[in-house]
mmCIF file of C-alpha atoms in Angstrom:
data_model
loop_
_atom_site.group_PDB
_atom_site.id
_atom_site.type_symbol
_atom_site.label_atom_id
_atom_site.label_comp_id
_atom_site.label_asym_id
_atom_site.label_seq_id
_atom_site.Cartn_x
_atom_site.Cartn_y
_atom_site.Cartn_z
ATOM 1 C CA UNK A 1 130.708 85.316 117.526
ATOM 2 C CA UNK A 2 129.707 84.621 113.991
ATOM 3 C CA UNK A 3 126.339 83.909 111.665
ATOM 4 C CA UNK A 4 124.903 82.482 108.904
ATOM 5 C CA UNK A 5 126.738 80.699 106.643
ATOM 6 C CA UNK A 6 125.026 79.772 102.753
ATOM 7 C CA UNK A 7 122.078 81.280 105.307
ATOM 8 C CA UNK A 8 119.154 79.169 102.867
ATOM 9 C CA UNK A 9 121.415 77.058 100.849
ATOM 10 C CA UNK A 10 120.158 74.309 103.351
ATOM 11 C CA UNK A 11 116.432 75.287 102.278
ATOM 12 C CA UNK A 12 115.795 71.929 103.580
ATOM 13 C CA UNK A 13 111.717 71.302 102.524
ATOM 14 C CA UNK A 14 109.020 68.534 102.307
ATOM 15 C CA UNK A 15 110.711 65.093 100.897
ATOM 16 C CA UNK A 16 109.953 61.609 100.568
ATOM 17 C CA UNK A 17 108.168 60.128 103.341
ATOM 18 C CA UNK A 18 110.832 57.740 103.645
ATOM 19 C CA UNK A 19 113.442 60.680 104.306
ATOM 20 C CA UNK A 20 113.101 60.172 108.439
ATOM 21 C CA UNK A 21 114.538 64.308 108.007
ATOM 22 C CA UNK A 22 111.487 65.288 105.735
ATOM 23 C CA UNK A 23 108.963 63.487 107.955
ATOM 24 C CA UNK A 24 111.048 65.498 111.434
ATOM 25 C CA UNK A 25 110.464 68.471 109.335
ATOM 26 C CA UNK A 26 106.875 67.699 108.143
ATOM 27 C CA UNK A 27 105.832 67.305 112.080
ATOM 28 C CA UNK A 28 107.619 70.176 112.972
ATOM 29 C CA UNK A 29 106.276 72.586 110.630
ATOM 30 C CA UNK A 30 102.202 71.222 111.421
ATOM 31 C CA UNK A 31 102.732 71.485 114.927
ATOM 32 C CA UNK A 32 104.761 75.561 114.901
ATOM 33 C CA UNK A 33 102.479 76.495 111.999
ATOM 34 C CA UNK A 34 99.068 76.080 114.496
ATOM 35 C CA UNK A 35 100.803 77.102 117.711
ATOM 36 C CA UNK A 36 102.275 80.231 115.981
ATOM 37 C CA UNK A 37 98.841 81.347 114.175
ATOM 38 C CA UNK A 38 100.006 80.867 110.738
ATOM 39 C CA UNK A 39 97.795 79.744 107.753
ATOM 40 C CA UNK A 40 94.383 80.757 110.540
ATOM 41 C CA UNK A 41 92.591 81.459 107.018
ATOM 42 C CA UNK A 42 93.078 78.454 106.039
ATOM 43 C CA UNK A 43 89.880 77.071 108.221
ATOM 44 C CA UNK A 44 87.806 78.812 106.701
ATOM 45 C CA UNK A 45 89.272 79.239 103.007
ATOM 46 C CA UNK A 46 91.107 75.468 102.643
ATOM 47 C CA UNK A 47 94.399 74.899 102.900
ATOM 48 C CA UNK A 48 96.925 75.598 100.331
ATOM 49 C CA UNK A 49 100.444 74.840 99.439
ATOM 50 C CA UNK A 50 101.807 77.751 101.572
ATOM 51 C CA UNK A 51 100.112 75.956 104.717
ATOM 52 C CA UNK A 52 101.165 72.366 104.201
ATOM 53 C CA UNK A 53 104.794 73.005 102.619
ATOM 54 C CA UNK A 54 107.351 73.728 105.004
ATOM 55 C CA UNK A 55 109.143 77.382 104.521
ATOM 56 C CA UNK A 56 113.514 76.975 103.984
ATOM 57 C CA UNK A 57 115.058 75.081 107.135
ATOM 58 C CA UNK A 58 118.969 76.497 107.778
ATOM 59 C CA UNK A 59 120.878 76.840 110.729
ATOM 60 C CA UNK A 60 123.059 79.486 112.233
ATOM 61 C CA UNK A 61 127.013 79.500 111.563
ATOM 62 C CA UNK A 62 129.499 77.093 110.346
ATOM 63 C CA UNK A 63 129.882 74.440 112.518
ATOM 64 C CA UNK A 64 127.465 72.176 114.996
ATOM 65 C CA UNK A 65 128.498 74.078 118.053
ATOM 66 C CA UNK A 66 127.946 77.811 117.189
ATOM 67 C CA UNK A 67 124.389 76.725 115.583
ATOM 68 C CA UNK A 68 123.373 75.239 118.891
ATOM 69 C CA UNK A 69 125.227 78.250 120.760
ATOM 70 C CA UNK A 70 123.207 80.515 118.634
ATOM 71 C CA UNK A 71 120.045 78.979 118.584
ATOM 72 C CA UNK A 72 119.899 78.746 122.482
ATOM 73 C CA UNK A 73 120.537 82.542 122.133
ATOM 74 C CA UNK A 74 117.294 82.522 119.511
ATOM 75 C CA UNK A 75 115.112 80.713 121.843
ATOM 76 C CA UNK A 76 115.984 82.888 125.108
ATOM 77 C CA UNK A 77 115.134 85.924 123.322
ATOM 78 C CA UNK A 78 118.903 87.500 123.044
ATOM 79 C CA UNK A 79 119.763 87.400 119.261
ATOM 80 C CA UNK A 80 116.428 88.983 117.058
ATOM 81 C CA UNK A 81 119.036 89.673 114.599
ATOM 82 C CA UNK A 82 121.476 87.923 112.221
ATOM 83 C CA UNK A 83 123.706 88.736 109.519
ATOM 84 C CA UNK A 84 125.416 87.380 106.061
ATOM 85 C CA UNK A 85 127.171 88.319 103.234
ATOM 86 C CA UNK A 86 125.215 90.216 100.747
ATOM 87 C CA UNK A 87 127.454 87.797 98.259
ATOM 88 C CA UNK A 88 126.064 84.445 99.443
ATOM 89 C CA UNK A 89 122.869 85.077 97.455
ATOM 90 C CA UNK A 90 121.993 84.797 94.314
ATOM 91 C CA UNK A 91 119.167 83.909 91.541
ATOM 92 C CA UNK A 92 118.830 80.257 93.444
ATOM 93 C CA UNK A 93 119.613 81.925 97.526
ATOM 94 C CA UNK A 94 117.579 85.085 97.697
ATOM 95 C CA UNK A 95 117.923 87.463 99.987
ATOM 96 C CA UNK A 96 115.594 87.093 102.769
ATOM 97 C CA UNK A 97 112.313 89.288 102.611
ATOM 98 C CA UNK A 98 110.048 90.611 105.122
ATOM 99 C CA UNK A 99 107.548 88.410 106.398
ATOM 100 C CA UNK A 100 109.529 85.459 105.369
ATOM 101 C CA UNK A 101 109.135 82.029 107.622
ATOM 102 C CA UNK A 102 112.523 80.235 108.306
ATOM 103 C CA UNK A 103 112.769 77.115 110.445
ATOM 104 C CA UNK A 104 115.897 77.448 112.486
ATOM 105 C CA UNK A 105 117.394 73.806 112.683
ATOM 106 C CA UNK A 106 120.103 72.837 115.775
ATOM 107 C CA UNK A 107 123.654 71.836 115.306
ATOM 108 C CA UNK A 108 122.693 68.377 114.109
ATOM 109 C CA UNK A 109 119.962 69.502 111.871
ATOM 110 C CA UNK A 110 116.715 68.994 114.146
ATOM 111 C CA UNK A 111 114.198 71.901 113.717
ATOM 112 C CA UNK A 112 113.858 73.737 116.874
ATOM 113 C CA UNK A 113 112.271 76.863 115.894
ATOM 114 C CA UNK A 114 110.406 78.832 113.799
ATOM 115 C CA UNK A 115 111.292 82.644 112.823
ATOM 116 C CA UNK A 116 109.271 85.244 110.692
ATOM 117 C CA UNK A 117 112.091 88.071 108.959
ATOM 118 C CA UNK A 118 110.561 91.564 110.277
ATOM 119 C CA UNK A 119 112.898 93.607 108.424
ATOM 120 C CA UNK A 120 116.150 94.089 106.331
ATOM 121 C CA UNK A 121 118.721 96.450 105.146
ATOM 122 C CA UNK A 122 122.087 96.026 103.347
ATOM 123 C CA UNK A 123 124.639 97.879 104.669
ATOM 124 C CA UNK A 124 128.180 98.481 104.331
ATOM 125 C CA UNK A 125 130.196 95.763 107.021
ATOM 126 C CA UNK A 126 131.708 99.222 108.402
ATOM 127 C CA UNK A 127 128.013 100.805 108.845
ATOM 128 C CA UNK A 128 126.480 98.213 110.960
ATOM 129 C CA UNK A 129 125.520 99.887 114.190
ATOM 130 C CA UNK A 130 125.845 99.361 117.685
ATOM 131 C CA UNK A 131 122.009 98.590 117.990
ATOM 132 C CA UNK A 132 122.067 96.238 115.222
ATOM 133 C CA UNK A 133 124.844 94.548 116.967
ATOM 134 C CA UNK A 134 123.357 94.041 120.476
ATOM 135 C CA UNK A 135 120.435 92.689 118.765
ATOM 136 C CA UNK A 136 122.513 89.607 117.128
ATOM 137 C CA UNK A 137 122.950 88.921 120.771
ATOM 138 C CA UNK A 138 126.125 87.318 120.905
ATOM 139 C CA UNK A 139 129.609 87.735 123.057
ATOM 140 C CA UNK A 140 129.208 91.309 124.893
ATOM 141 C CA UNK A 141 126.827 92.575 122.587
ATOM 142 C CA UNK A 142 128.780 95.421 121.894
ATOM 143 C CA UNK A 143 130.187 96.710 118.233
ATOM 144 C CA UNK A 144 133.491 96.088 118.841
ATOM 145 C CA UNK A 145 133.039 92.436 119.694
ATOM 146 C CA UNK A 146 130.045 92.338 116.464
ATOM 147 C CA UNK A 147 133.175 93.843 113.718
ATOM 148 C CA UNK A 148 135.817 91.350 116.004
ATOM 149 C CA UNK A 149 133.648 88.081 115.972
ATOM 150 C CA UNK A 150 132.115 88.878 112.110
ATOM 151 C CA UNK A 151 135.523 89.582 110.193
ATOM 152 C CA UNK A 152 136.519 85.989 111.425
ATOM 153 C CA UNK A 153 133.633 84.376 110.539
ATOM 154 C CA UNK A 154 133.487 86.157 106.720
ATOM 155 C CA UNK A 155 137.143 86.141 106.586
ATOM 156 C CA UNK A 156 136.903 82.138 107.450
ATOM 157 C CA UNK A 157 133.654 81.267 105.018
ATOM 158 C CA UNK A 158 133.667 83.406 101.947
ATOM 159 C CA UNK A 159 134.054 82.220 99.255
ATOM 160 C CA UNK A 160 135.569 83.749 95.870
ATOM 161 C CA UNK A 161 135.132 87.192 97.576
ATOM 162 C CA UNK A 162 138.084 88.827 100.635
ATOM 163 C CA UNK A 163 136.709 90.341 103.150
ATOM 164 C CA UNK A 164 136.842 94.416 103.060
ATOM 165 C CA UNK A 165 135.308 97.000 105.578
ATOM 166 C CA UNK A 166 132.750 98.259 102.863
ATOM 167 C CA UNK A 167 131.704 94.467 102.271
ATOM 168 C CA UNK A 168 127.332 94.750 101.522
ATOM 169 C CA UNK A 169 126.388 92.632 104.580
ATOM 170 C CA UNK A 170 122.363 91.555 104.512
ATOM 171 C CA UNK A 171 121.326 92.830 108.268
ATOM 172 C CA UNK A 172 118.150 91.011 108.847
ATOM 173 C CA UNK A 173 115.778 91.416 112.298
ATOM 174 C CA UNK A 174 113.679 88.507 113.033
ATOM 175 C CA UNK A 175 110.808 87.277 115.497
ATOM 176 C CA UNK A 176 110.629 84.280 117.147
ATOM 177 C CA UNK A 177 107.141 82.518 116.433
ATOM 178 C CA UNK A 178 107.430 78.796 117.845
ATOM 179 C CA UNK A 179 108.468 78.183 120.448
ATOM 180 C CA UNK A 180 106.657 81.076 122.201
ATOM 181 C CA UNK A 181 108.994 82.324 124.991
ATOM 182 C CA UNK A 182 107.154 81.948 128.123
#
Protein backbone atom coordinates (compact mmCIF):
# COMPACT_ATOMS: atom_id res chain seq x y z
CA UNK A 1 0.00 0.00 0.00
CA UNK A 2 2.58 2.53 0.96
CA UNK A 3 6.70 3.07 1.03
CA UNK A 4 9.46 4.54 2.42
CA UNK A 5 9.21 6.75 5.02
CA UNK A 6 12.62 9.24 6.05
CA UNK A 7 13.77 6.28 3.33
CA UNK A 8 17.82 6.71 4.88
CA UNK A 9 17.15 8.77 7.87
CA UNK A 10 17.66 5.31 9.66
CA UNK A 11 21.21 5.09 7.83
CA UNK A 12 21.83 2.76 10.58
CA UNK A 13 25.99 1.94 10.15
CA UNK A 14 28.97 0.32 12.00
CA UNK A 15 28.79 1.25 15.98
CA UNK A 16 30.27 0.27 19.09
CA UNK A 17 30.88 -3.27 19.49
CA UNK A 18 28.87 -3.17 22.46
CA UNK A 19 25.73 -1.92 20.35
CA UNK A 20 24.28 -5.83 20.03
CA UNK A 21 22.42 -3.74 16.63
CA UNK A 22 25.91 -2.65 15.20
CA UNK A 23 27.48 -6.08 15.78
CA UNK A 24 23.72 -7.77 13.91
CA UNK A 25 24.59 -5.32 11.30
CA UNK A 26 28.41 -5.88 11.17
CA UNK A 27 27.64 -9.85 10.57
CA UNK A 28 25.13 -9.14 8.24
CA UNK A 29 26.88 -6.93 5.98
CA UNK A 30 30.36 -9.58 5.93
CA UNK A 31 28.28 -12.39 5.25
CA UNK A 32 25.73 -10.44 2.01
CA UNK A 33 28.84 -8.52 0.95
CA UNK A 34 30.79 -12.15 -0.08
CA UNK A 35 27.64 -14.02 -1.08
CA UNK A 36 26.53 -11.05 -3.30
CA UNK A 37 30.12 -10.48 -5.05
CA UNK A 38 30.72 -7.14 -3.67
CA UNK A 39 34.20 -5.69 -2.76
CA UNK A 40 35.75 -9.18 -5.19
CA UNK A 41 38.75 -6.58 -5.78
CA UNK A 42 39.34 -6.37 -2.64
CA UNK A 43 41.43 -9.91 -2.65
CA UNK A 44 43.59 -8.89 -4.64
CA UNK A 45 43.87 -4.95 -3.98
CA UNK A 46 43.15 -4.97 0.17
CA UNK A 47 40.27 -4.09 1.62
CA UNK A 48 39.07 -0.66 2.14
CA UNK A 49 36.54 1.28 4.04
CA UNK A 50 33.83 0.74 1.34
CA UNK A 51 34.26 -3.18 2.00
CA UNK A 52 34.26 -3.32 5.77
CA UNK A 53 31.67 -0.35 6.50
CA UNK A 54 28.23 -1.25 6.17
CA UNK A 55 26.18 0.88 3.34
CA UNK A 56 22.67 2.93 5.10
CA UNK A 57 20.28 0.23 6.80
CA UNK A 58 16.30 1.57 6.50
CA UNK A 59 13.25 -0.19 6.24
CA UNK A 60 10.17 0.07 4.14
CA UNK A 61 7.01 2.19 5.40
CA UNK A 62 5.84 3.55 8.60
CA UNK A 63 5.05 1.05 10.84
CA UNK A 64 6.49 -2.69 11.84
CA UNK A 65 3.86 -4.45 9.84
CA UNK A 66 4.01 -2.86 6.31
CA UNK A 67 8.04 -3.13 6.56
CA UNK A 68 7.74 -6.84 7.10
CA UNK A 69 4.71 -6.93 4.49
CA UNK A 70 6.99 -5.21 2.13
CA UNK A 71 10.07 -6.82 2.65
CA UNK A 72 8.51 -10.37 2.17
CA UNK A 73 7.37 -8.76 -1.15
CA UNK A 74 11.38 -7.71 -1.64
CA UNK A 75 12.60 -11.11 -0.98
CA UNK A 76 9.96 -13.04 -3.32
CA UNK A 77 10.92 -10.95 -6.12
CA UNK A 78 7.44 -8.81 -6.45
CA UNK A 79 8.40 -5.18 -5.46
CA UNK A 80 11.99 -4.09 -7.56
CA UNK A 81 10.67 -0.73 -7.03
CA UNK A 82 9.93 1.82 -4.26
CA UNK A 83 9.03 5.28 -3.92
CA UNK A 84 9.34 8.61 -1.55
CA UNK A 85 8.88 12.03 -1.44
CA UNK A 86 11.34 13.99 -3.38
CA UNK A 87 10.95 16.37 -0.03
CA UNK A 88 12.29 13.86 2.52
CA UNK A 89 15.84 14.55 1.32
CA UNK A 90 18.06 16.89 1.86
CA UNK A 91 21.94 17.99 2.34
CA UNK A 92 22.09 15.17 5.35
CA UNK A 93 19.27 12.35 3.32
CA UNK A 94 20.36 12.29 -0.28
CA UNK A 95 18.58 11.07 -2.80
CA UNK A 96 19.45 7.62 -3.61
CA UNK A 97 21.96 7.11 -6.61
CA UNK A 98 22.57 4.39 -8.94
CA UNK A 99 24.61 1.69 -7.82
CA UNK A 100 23.91 2.54 -4.29
CA UNK A 101 23.91 -0.55 -1.56
CA UNK A 102 20.99 -0.34 1.01
CA UNK A 103 20.42 -3.00 3.65
CA UNK A 104 16.71 -3.49 3.91
CA UNK A 105 16.01 -4.10 7.74
CA UNK A 106 12.45 -6.04 8.93
CA UNK A 107 9.75 -4.53 10.99
CA UNK A 108 11.79 -4.82 14.17
CA UNK A 109 14.96 -3.59 12.68
CA UNK A 110 16.88 -6.99 11.82
CA UNK A 111 18.71 -6.77 8.42
CA UNK A 112 17.25 -9.17 6.06
CA UNK A 113 18.47 -8.05 2.82
CA UNK A 114 20.66 -6.38 0.78
CA UNK A 115 19.59 -4.12 -2.39
CA UNK A 116 21.80 -2.30 -5.06
CA UNK A 117 19.56 1.10 -6.60
CA UNK A 118 19.64 0.32 -10.56
CA UNK A 119 18.03 3.43 -11.49
CA UNK A 120 16.03 6.66 -10.63
CA UNK A 121 13.85 9.35 -11.90
CA UNK A 122 11.79 12.12 -10.21
CA UNK A 123 8.62 12.46 -11.43
CA UNK A 124 5.56 14.29 -10.90
CA UNK A 125 3.12 11.95 -8.20
CA UNK A 126 0.52 12.28 -11.25
CA UNK A 127 3.24 10.91 -13.89
CA UNK A 128 4.14 7.73 -12.26
CA UNK A 129 3.22 4.99 -14.67
CA UNK A 130 1.48 1.89 -14.67
CA UNK A 131 4.84 -0.07 -15.12
CA UNK A 132 6.48 1.73 -12.42
CA UNK A 133 3.60 0.80 -10.31
CA UNK A 134 3.43 -3.00 -10.86
CA UNK A 135 7.01 -3.01 -10.16
CA UNK A 136 6.52 -1.62 -6.37
CA UNK A 137 4.64 -4.85 -6.22
CA UNK A 138 2.12 -4.18 -3.80
CA UNK A 139 -1.97 -4.61 -3.53
CA UNK A 140 -3.12 -5.39 -7.33
CA UNK A 141 -0.26 -3.93 -8.82
CA UNK A 142 -2.21 -1.77 -10.81
CA UNK A 143 -2.05 2.35 -10.99
CA UNK A 144 -5.09 2.92 -9.54
CA UNK A 145 -4.37 0.98 -6.38
CA UNK A 146 -0.30 2.63 -6.62
CA UNK A 147 -2.10 6.68 -6.65
CA UNK A 148 -4.95 5.00 -3.92
CA UNK A 149 -2.41 3.27 -1.48
CA UNK A 150 0.50 6.30 -2.02
CA UNK A 151 -1.76 9.50 -1.36
CA UNK A 152 -2.49 7.80 2.10
CA UNK A 153 0.74 7.01 2.93
CA UNK A 154 2.22 10.81 1.85
CA UNK A 155 -0.91 12.34 2.96
CA UNK A 156 -0.31 10.37 6.51
CA UNK A 157 3.78 11.01 6.79
CA UNK A 158 4.72 14.31 5.30
CA UNK A 159 5.81 16.49 6.99
CA UNK A 160 5.70 20.48 6.57
CA UNK A 161 4.66 19.77 2.91
CA UNK A 162 0.40 18.68 1.72
CA UNK A 163 0.19 16.36 -0.53
CA UNK A 164 -0.67 17.63 -4.31
CA UNK A 165 -0.95 15.54 -7.62
CA UNK A 166 2.26 17.29 -9.10
CA UNK A 167 4.17 16.35 -5.74
CA UNK A 168 8.27 15.39 -7.16
CA UNK A 169 8.14 11.75 -5.96
CA UNK A 170 11.89 9.95 -6.12
CA UNK A 171 10.88 6.61 -8.26
CA UNK A 172 13.75 4.36 -7.57
CA UNK A 173 14.21 0.52 -9.23
CA UNK A 174 16.28 -1.75 -7.24
CA UNK A 175 17.93 -5.36 -7.34
CA UNK A 176 17.92 -7.72 -4.85
CA UNK A 177 21.63 -8.93 -4.10
CA UNK A 178 21.47 -11.10 -0.75
CA UNK A 179 19.52 -13.16 -0.31
CA UNK A 180 19.76 -14.59 -3.86
CA UNK A 181 16.23 -15.79 -4.82
CA UNK A 182 16.52 -19.36 -5.54
Amino acid sequence: MSDDIDRRADGTSAGSSEDPRAAELLEFWETARVRAGEGKVGVVTGFGVSATVPPPAWSFGDNPELADGLLHAVLSGEKTATSSSHWEYDDETPVPAVGELSIILDGDGHPRALIRTTSVEILPFDQVDADFAAAEGEDDRTLEAWRAGHRDYFTRVLVGHEFRDDMPVVCERFELRFPRKR
